[in-house]
XYZ file of C-alpha atoms in Angstrom:
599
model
C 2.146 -40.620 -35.312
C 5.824 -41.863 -35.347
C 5.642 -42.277 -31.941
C 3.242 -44.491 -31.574
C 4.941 -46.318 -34.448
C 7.670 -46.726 -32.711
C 5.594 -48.382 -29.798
C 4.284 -50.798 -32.757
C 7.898 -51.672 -33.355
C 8.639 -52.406 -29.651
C 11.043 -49.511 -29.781
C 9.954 -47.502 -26.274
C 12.809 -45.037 -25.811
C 12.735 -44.149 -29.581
C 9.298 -43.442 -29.125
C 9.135 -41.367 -25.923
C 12.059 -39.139 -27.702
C 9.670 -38.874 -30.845
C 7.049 -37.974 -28.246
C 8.875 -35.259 -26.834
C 10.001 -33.720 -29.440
C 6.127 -33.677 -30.572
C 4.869 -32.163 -27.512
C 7.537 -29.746 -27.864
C 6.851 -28.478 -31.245
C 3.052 -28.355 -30.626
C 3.465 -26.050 -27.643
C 6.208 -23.792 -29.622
C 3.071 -23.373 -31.894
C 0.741 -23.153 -29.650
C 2.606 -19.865 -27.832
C 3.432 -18.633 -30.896
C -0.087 -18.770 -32.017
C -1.065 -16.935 -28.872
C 1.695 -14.112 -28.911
C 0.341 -13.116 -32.432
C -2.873 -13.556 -31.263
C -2.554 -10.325 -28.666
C -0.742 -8.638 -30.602
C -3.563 -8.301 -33.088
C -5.842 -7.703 -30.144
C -3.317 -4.847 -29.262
C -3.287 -3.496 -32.299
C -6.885 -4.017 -33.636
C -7.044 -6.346 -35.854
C -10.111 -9.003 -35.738
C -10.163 -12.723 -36.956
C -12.156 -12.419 -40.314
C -16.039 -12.788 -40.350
C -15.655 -12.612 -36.838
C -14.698 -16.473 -36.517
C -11.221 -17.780 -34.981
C -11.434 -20.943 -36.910
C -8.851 -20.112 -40.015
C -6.668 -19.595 -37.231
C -7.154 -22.959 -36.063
C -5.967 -25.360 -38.487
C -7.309 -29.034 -38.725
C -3.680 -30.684 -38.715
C -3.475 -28.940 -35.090
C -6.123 -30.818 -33.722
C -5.580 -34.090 -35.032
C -1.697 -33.612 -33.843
C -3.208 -32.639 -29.960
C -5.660 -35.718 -30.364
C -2.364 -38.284 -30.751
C -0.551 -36.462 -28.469
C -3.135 -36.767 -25.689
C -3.752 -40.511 -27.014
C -0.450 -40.969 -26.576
C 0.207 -39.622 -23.294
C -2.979 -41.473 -21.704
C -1.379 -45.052 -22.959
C 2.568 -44.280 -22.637
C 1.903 -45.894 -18.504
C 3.851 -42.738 -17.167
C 1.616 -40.856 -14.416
C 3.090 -37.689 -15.054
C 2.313 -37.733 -18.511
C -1.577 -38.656 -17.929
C -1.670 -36.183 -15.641
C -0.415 -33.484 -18.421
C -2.549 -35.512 -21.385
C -5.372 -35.015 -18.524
C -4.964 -31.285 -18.478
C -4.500 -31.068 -22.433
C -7.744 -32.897 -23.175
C -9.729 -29.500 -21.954
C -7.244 -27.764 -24.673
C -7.981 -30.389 -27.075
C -11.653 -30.002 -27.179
C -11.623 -26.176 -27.027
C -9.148 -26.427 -30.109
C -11.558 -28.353 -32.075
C -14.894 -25.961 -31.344
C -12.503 -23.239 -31.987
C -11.858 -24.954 -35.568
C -15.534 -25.565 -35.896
C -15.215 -28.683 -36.326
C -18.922 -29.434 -33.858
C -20.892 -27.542 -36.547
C -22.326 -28.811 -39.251
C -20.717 -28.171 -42.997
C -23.875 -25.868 -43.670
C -23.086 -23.785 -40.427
C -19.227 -23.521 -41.005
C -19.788 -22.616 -44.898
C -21.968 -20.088 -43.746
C -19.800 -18.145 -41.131
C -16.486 -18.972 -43.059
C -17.273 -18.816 -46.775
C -16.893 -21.449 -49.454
C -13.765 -21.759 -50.799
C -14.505 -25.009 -52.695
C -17.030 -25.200 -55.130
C -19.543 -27.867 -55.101
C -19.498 -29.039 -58.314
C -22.492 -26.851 -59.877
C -20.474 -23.723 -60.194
C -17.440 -22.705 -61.895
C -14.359 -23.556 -60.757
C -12.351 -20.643 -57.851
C -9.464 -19.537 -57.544
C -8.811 -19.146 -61.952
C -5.438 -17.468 -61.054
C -3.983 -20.831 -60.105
C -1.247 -21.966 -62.867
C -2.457 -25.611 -62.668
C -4.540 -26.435 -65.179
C -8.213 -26.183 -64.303
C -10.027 -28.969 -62.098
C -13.488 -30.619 -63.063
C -16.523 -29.735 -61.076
C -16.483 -33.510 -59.915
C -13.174 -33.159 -58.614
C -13.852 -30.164 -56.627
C -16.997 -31.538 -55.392
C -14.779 -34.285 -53.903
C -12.105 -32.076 -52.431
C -15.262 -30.447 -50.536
C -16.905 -33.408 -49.593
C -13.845 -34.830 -48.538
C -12.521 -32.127 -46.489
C -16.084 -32.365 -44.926
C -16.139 -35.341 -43.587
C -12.294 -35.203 -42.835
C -13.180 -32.714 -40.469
C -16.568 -34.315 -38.897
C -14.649 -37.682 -38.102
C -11.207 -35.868 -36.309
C -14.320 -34.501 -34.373
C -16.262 -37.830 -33.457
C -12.403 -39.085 -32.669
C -12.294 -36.354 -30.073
C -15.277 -37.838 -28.604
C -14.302 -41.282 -28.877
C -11.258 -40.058 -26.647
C -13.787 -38.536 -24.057
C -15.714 -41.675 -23.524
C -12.833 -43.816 -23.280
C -11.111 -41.603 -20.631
C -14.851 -41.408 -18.843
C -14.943 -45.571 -19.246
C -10.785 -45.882 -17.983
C -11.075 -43.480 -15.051
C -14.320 -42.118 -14.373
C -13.543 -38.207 -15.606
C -16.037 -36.467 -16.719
C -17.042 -36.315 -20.337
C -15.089 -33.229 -22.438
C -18.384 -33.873 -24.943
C -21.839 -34.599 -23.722
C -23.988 -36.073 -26.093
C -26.501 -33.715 -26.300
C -23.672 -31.049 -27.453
C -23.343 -32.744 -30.855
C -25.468 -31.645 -33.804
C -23.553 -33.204 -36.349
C -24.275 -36.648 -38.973
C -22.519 -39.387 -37.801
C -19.239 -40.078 -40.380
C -20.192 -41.773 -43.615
C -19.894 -45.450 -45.186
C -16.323 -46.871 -44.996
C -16.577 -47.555 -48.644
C -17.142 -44.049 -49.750
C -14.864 -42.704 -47.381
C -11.807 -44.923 -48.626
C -12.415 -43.412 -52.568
C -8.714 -42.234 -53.667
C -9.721 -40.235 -56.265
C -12.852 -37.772 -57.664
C -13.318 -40.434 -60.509
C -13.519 -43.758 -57.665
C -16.359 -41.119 -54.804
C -18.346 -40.653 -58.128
C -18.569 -44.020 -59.028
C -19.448 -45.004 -55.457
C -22.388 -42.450 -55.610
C -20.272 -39.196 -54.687
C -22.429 -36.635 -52.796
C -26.163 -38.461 -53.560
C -24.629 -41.558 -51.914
C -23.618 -39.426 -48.862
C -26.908 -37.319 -48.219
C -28.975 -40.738 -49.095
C -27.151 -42.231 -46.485
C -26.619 -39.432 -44.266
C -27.447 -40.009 -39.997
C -27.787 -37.568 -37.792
C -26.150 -38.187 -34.521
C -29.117 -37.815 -32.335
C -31.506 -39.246 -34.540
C -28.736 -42.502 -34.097
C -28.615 -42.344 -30.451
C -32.578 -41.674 -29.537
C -33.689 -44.446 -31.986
C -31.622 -46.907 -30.433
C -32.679 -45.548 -26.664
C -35.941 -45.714 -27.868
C -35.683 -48.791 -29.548
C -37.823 -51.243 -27.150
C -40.941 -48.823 -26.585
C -41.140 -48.577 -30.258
C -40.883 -52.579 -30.939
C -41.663 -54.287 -26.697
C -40.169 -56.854 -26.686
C -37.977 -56.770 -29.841
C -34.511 -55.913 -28.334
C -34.352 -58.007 -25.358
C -34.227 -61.346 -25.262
C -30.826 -63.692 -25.930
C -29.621 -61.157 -28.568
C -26.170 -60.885 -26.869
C -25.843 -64.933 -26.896
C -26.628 -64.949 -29.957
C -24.530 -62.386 -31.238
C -21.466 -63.792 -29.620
C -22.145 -67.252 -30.604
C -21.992 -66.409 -34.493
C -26.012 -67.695 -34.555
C -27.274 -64.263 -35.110
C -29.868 -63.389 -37.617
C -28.923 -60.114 -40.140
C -32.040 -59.442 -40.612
C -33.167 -58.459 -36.593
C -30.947 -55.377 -37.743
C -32.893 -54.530 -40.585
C -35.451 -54.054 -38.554
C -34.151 -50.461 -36.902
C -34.549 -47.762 -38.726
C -31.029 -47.278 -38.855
C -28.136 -48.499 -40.639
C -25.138 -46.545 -38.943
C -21.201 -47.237 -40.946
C -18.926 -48.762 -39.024
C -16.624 -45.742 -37.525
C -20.711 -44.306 -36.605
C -21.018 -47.895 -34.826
C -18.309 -47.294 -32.533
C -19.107 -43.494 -32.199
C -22.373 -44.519 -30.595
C -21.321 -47.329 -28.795
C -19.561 -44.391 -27.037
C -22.348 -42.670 -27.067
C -24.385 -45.018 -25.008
C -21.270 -45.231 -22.482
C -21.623 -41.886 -22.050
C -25.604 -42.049 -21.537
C -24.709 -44.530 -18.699
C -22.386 -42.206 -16.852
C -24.660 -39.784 -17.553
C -27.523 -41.683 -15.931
C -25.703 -42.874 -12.715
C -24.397 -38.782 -12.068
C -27.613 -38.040 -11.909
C -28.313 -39.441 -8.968
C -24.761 -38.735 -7.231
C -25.388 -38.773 -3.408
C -28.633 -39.849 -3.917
C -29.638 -43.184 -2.700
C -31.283 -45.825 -5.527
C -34.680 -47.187 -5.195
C -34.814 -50.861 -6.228
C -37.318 -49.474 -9.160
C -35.025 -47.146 -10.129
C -31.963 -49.528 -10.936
C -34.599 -52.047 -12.837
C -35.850 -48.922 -14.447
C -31.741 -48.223 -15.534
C -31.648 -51.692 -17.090
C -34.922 -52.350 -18.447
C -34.280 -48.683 -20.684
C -30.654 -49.550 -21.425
C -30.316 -52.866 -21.974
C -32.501 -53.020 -24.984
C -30.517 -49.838 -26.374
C -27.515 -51.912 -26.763
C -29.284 -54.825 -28.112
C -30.230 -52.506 -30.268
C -26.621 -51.118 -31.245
C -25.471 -54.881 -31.615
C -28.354 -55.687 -34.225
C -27.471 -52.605 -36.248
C -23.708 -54.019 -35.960
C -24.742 -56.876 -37.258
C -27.007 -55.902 -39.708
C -23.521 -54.634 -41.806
C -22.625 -58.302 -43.397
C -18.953 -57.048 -43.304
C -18.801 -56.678 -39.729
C -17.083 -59.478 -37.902
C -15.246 -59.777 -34.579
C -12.239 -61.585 -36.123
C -8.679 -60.084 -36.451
C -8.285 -59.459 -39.649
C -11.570 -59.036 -40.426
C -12.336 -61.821 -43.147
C -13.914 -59.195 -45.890
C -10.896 -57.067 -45.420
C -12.600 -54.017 -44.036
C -10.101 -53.385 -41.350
C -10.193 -53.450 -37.633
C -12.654 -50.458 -36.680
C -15.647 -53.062 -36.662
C -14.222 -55.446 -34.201
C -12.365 -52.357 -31.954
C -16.446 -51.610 -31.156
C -17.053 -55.193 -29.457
C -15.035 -54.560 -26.445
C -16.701 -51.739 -25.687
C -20.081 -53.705 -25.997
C -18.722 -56.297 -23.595
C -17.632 -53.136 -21.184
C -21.666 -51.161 -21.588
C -22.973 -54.605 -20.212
C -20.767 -55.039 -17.524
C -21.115 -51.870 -16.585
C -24.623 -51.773 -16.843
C -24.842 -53.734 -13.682
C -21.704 -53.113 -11.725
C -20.499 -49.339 -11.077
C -16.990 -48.866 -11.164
C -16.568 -44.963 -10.966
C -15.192 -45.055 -7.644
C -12.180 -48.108 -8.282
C -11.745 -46.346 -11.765
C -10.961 -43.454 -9.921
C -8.538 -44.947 -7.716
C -6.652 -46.805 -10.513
C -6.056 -43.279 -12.072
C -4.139 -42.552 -9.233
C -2.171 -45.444 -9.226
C -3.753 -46.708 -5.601
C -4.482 -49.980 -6.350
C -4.730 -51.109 -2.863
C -7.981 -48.405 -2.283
C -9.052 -49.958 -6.083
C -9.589 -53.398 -4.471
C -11.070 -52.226 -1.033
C -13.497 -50.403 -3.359
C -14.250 -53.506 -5.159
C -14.480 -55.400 -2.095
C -16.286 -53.282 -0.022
C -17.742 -50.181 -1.961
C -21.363 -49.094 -1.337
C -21.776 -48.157 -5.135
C -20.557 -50.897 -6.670
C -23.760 -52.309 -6.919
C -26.681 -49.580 -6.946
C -29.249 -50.678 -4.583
C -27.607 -53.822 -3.463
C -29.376 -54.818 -0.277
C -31.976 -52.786 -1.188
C -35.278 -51.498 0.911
C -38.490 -53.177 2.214
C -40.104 -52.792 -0.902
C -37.357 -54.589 -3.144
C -37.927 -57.726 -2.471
C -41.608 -57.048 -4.145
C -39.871 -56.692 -7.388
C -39.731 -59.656 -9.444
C -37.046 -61.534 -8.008
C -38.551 -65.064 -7.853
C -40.834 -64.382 -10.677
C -39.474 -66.707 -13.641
C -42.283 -66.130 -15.764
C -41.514 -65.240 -19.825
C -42.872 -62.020 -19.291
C -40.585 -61.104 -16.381
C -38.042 -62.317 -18.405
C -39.120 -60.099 -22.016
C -39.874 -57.138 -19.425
C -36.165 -57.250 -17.744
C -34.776 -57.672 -21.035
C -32.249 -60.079 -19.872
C -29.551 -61.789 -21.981
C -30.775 -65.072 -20.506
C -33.503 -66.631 -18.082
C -30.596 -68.017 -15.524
C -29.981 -64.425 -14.968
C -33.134 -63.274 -13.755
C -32.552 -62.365 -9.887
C -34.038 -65.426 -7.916
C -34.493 -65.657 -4.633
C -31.932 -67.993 -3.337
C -28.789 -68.038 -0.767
C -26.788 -65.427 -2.110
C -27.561 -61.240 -1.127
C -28.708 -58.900 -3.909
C -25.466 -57.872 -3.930
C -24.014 -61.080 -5.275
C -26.743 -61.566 -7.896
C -25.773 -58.371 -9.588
C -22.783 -58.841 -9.413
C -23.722 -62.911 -11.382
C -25.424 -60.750 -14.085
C -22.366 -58.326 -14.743
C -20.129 -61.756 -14.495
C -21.889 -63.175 -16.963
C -21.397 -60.932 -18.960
C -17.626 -60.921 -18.183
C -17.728 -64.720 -18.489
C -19.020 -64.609 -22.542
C -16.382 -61.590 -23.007
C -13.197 -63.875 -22.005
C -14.794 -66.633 -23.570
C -15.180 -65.563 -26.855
C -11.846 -63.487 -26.850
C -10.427 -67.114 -26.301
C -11.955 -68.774 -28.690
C -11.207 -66.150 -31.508
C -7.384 -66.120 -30.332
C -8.362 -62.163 -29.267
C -6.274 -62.480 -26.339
C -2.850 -60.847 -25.180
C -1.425 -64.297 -25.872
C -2.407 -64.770 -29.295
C -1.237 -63.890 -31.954
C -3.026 -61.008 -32.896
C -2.030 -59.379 -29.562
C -0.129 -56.541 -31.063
C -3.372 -55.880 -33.315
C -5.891 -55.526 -30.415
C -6.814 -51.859 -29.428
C -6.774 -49.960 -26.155
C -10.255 -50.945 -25.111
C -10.023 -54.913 -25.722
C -6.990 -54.072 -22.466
C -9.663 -51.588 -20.775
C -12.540 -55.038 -21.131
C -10.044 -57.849 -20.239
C -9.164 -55.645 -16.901
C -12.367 -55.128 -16.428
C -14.521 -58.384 -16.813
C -11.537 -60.370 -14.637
C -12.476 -57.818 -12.101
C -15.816 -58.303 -12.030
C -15.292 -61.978 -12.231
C -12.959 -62.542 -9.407
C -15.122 -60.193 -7.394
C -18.161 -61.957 -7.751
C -16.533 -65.466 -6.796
C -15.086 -63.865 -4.305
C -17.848 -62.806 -2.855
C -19.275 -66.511 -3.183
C -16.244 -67.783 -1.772
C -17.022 -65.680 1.427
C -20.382 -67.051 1.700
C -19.782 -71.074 1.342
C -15.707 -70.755 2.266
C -16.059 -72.720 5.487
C -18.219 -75.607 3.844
C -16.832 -76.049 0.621
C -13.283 -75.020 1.160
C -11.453 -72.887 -1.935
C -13.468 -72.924 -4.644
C -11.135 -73.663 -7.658
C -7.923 -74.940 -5.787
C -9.572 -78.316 -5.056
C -11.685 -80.037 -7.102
C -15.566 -79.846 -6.068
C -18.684 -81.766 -6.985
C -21.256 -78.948 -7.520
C -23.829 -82.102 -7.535
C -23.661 -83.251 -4.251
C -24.005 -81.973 -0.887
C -22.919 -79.479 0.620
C -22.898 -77.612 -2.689
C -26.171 -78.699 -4.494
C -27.463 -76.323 -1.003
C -25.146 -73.583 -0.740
C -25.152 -73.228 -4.903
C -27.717 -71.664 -7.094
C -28.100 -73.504 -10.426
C -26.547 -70.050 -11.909
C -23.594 -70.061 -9.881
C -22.564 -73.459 -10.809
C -23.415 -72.720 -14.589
C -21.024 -69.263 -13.915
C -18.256 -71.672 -11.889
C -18.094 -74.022 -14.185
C -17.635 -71.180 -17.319
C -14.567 -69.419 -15.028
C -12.933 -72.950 -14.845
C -13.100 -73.476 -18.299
C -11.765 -69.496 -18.573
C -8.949 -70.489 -16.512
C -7.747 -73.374 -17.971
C -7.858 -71.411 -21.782
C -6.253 -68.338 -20.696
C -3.565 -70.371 -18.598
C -2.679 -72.897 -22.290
C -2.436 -69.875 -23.969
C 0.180 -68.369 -21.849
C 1.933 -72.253 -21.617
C 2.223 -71.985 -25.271
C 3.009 -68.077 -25.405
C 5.893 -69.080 -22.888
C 7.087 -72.337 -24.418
C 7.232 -70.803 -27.860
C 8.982 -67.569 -25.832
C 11.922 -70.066 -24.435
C 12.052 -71.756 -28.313
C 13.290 -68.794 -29.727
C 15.489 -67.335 -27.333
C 17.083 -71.167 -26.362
C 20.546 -72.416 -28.103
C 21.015 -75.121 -30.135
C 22.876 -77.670 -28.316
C 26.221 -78.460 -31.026
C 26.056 -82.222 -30.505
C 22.919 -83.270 -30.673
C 21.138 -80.200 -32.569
C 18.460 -80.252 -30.177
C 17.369 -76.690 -28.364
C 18.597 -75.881 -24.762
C 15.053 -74.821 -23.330
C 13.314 -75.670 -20.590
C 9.260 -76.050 -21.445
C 6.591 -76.028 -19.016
C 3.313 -77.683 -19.049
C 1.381 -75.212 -16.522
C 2.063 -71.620 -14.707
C 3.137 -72.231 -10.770
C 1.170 -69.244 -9.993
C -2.031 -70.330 -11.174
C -1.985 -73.457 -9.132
C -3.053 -73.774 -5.392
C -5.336 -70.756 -5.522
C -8.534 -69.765 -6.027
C -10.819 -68.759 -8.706
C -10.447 -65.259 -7.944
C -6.958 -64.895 -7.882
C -6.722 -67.633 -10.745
C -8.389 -65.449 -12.967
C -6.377 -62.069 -12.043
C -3.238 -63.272 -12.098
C -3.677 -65.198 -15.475
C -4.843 -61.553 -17.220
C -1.936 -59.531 -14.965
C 0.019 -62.251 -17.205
C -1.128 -61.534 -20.347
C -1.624 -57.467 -20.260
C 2.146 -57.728 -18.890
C 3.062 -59.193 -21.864
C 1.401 -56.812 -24.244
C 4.074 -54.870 -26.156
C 2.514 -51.804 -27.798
C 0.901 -49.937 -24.946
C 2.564 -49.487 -22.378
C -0.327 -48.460 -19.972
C -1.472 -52.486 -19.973
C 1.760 -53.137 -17.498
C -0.132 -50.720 -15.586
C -2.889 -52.649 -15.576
C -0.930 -55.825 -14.636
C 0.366 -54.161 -11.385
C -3.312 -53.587 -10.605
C -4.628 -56.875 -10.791
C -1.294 -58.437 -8.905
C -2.257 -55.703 -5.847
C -5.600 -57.080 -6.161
C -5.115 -60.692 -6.118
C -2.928 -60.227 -3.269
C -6.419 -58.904 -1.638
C -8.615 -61.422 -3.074
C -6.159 -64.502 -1.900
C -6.664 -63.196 1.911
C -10.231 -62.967 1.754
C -10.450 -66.378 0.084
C -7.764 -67.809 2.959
C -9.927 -66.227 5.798
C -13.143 -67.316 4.578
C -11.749 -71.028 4.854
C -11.037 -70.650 8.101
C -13.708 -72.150 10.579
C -14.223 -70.108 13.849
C -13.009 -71.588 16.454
């Protein structure tokens, strides 16, 4: 923990030495924890009750959880590789400490030693004075849930390193049998007296949710209500003109920290659904299948979100409940994207730091896009059908993204429904200062880096891949100014591609003020004051040099490589940076040779 708040401080090499020093002690444990543990096997003894989990203690596991956090955001390889390995320890620690069962299943096979309020209180020998069965009830309760949410952080960890890099998840959803963690409120109670007055233990089995129950209702969601969860929810959302009460409608009111457990989940179930058919070619039915079954599910998660009137997307949150309700929103933003664009195989290659494979994957990867050219029979599905009920049954976030038969290949138009996607992410991170030039930057959590590398990817590959198409008629798109209105365009552009181009342009020109103003009030602070005229010795700019005399592709690469480069806490974002730079090299020479009429 004082490592990584010494990374909040901006103090790196004071933090890797706390970091070591961590690791160290934790392994010193860890070996002496397994030299007593042969010696009792030597000699006999057994773990009591048969269970291994007193011999696990919970401060272990939450100290292996930051140290693998830690090691998967510090940007050295090395140490990802080792906080790689220790993930498989982490998880094994935490079944060994019990913490996947239930509290009726560990009391059982460990024993009570906390009464729940309705007996008499343990433990009389104890010189302090004796406790009241409310306050014991608390310590149980308390310990309870401390236990179930160091668990569901273990699995947030999972999903994020299966959404990062493509590994494999340590916990599959189906292995979890346990009630997602409880309301915020009840959970921040400081004392017996404040968790009684909240409700105390009726308040918690009232409002108890099992984890499955959570994650079926919202997969289930649309065949229970057709038509309920699909149309212009995400707009909405985003836009601030969403309705509470669609979220009242589930039969679900998940807290916040179960919010972002299941938006996890549902990341997961994606992973989960594209493995299945590893090696395995995709019908066109079969990816419209995909969306039509997930896409509803996380309209569904966002109208449970939204049904909590103290979630909000701004930093601070304006009800002062804390970040964890906005940390889930980037990780909404991702489950679209990557509901439509599969990244597995450029994740993979950014894990081992081969950006150059990362972009040819982009470019030119066959699973990218499930299904993209598809087989005779996909152009019978409903791709020039622009009827309401294609549009209810796709589920789309908006009629302009409904696949239309046009200029572009399939390949293109999926790649226009995961951009615009991407598009509202960047957009609304802008226009709540949510960026790595705000602010707030130093507030924003791994995953807001993970969705701004991300969407710009998606983004500058689908332009790209317009660029390529209408290069040699309409020049660079986004280095010279272009009337989408007239010919040639008005023929070579779909009515969605100009709505998209015109969104990245106005993208562009946000992200590239911020980092003007980021700059100039950079060069303010670190300028001297001139001693005759008082005035400061700085240079200001009005625009960034690189950004200019490009296109959109690289525009919008280079202008997040800026800003993740410029992000202070993790260091893993610089990373990132490197890998969009590599990339926009790429996308510049396709966008060069694509202007470039055969001779």
């Amino acid at each position: 923990m004082a490592a990584i708040g010494a990374l909040y401080e901006y103090d790196q090499a004071a933090s890797k030495e706390l970091f070591d020093s961590a690791k160290r002690m934790i392994q010193l444990y860890l070996e002496e924890r397994r030299k007593a543990d042969m010696s009792a096997a030597v000699n006999g003894f057994h773990a009591s009750n048969g269970t291994t989990s007193h011999n696990t203690p919970l401060w272990l596991v939450q100290a292996m959880l930051l140290n693998v956090i830690y090691g998967h955001n510090c940007g050295d390889k090395q140490s990802a590789d080792i906080a790689s390995t220790h993930c498989a320890a982490l998880v094994s620690l935490a079944r060994a400490a019990e913490l996947s069962q239930s509290a009726s299943s560990s009391q059982d096979s460990q024993g009570s030693g906390i009464s729940d309020g309705s007996a008499s209180p343990v433990n009389d020998s104890t010189p302090h004075a004796p406790q009241s069965a409310g306050h014991l009830a608390w310590l149980k309760w308390k310990d309870t849930e401390e236990r179930k949410r160091t668990f569901f952080a273990v699995f947030n960890l999972s999903s994020l390193l299966v959404t990062a890099y493509n590994h494999a998840p340590a916990i599959m959803n189906s292995e979890i049998s346990l009630d997602l963690p409880c309301d915020e409120d009840l959970w921040a109670a400081d004392s017996a007296g404040d968790w009684l007055a909240r409700g105390g233990n009726l308040a918690a089995e009232q409002n108890a949710l099992p984890f499955a129950t959570a994650l079926s209702t919202l997969l289930t969601a649309n065949q229970r209500n057709p038509g309920a969860f699909t149309n212009n929810w995400y707009h909405q959302l985003q836009s601030g003109n969403f309705s509470r009460f669609h979220g009242r409608q589930l039969d679900i009111r998940p807290s916040t920290f179960g919010c972002l457990v299941l938006i996890n989940a549902l990341h997961n179930f994606i992973w989960e659904t594209r493995s299945r058919h590893h090696s395995r070619q995709w019908t066109a039915k079969e990816t419209e299948s995909m969306f039509a079954h997930i896409e509803p599910a996380l309209n569904a998660w966002q109208a449970a979100w939204k049904a909590n009137e103290h979630h909000h997307i701004q930093r601070p949150n304006p009800f002062g409940l804390g970040p964890l309700a906005a940390d889930s929103i980037p990780l909404l933003d991702l489950a679209f994207v990557r509901l439509f664009v599969n990244l597995g195989r450029s994740k993979e290659a950014f894990w081992q730091r081969d950006f150059d494979a990362m972009a040819n994957e982009f470019a030119r990867g066959a699973e990218v896009v499930q299904h993209a050219e598809g087989s005779p029979g996909a152009d019978s599905m409903s791709m020039g059908d622009h009827s309401a009920e294609a549009q209810s049954r796709q589920g789309l976030r908006r009629p302009s993204q409904i696949l239309t038969t046009g200029h572009g290949s399939k390949r293109e138009r999926y790649l226009r429904r995961a951009a615009f996607y991407a598009a509202d992410s960047l957009s609304i991170s802008a226009k709540f200062s949510l960026t790595y030039a705000d602010n707030s930057a130093h507030e924003l959590p791994i995953q807001s880096a993970m969705c701004f590398f991300d969407c710009s990817q998606v983004l500058a590959e689908w332009v790209s891949t317009v660029q390529e198409r209408v290069g040699r008629y309409l020049g660079m798109l986004g280095r010279q100014d272009t009337d989408y209105s007239q010919v040639p365009a008005i023929m070579l552009l779909e009515a969605e591609d100009i709505d998209l181009l015109t969104k990245l342009d106005n993208i562009c020109q946000m992200m590239e003020e911020k980092l003007v103003r980021q700059t100039n009030a950079f060069a303010t602070d670190m300028s001297t004051v001139d001693s005759v005229t008082g005035m400061h010795n700085s240079a200001h700019i009005d625009h960034i040099p690189t950004l200019h005399g490009v296109g959109f592709g690289v525009k919008i690469l280079r202008a997040t490589a800026l800003m993740l480069e410029k992000a202070a806490v993790w260091p893993v974002t610089h990373v990132m940076a490197n890998a969009l730079e590599v990339q926009a090299t790429h996308m510049n020479q396709r966008a060069e040779a694509s202007v470039m009429v055969a001779v």
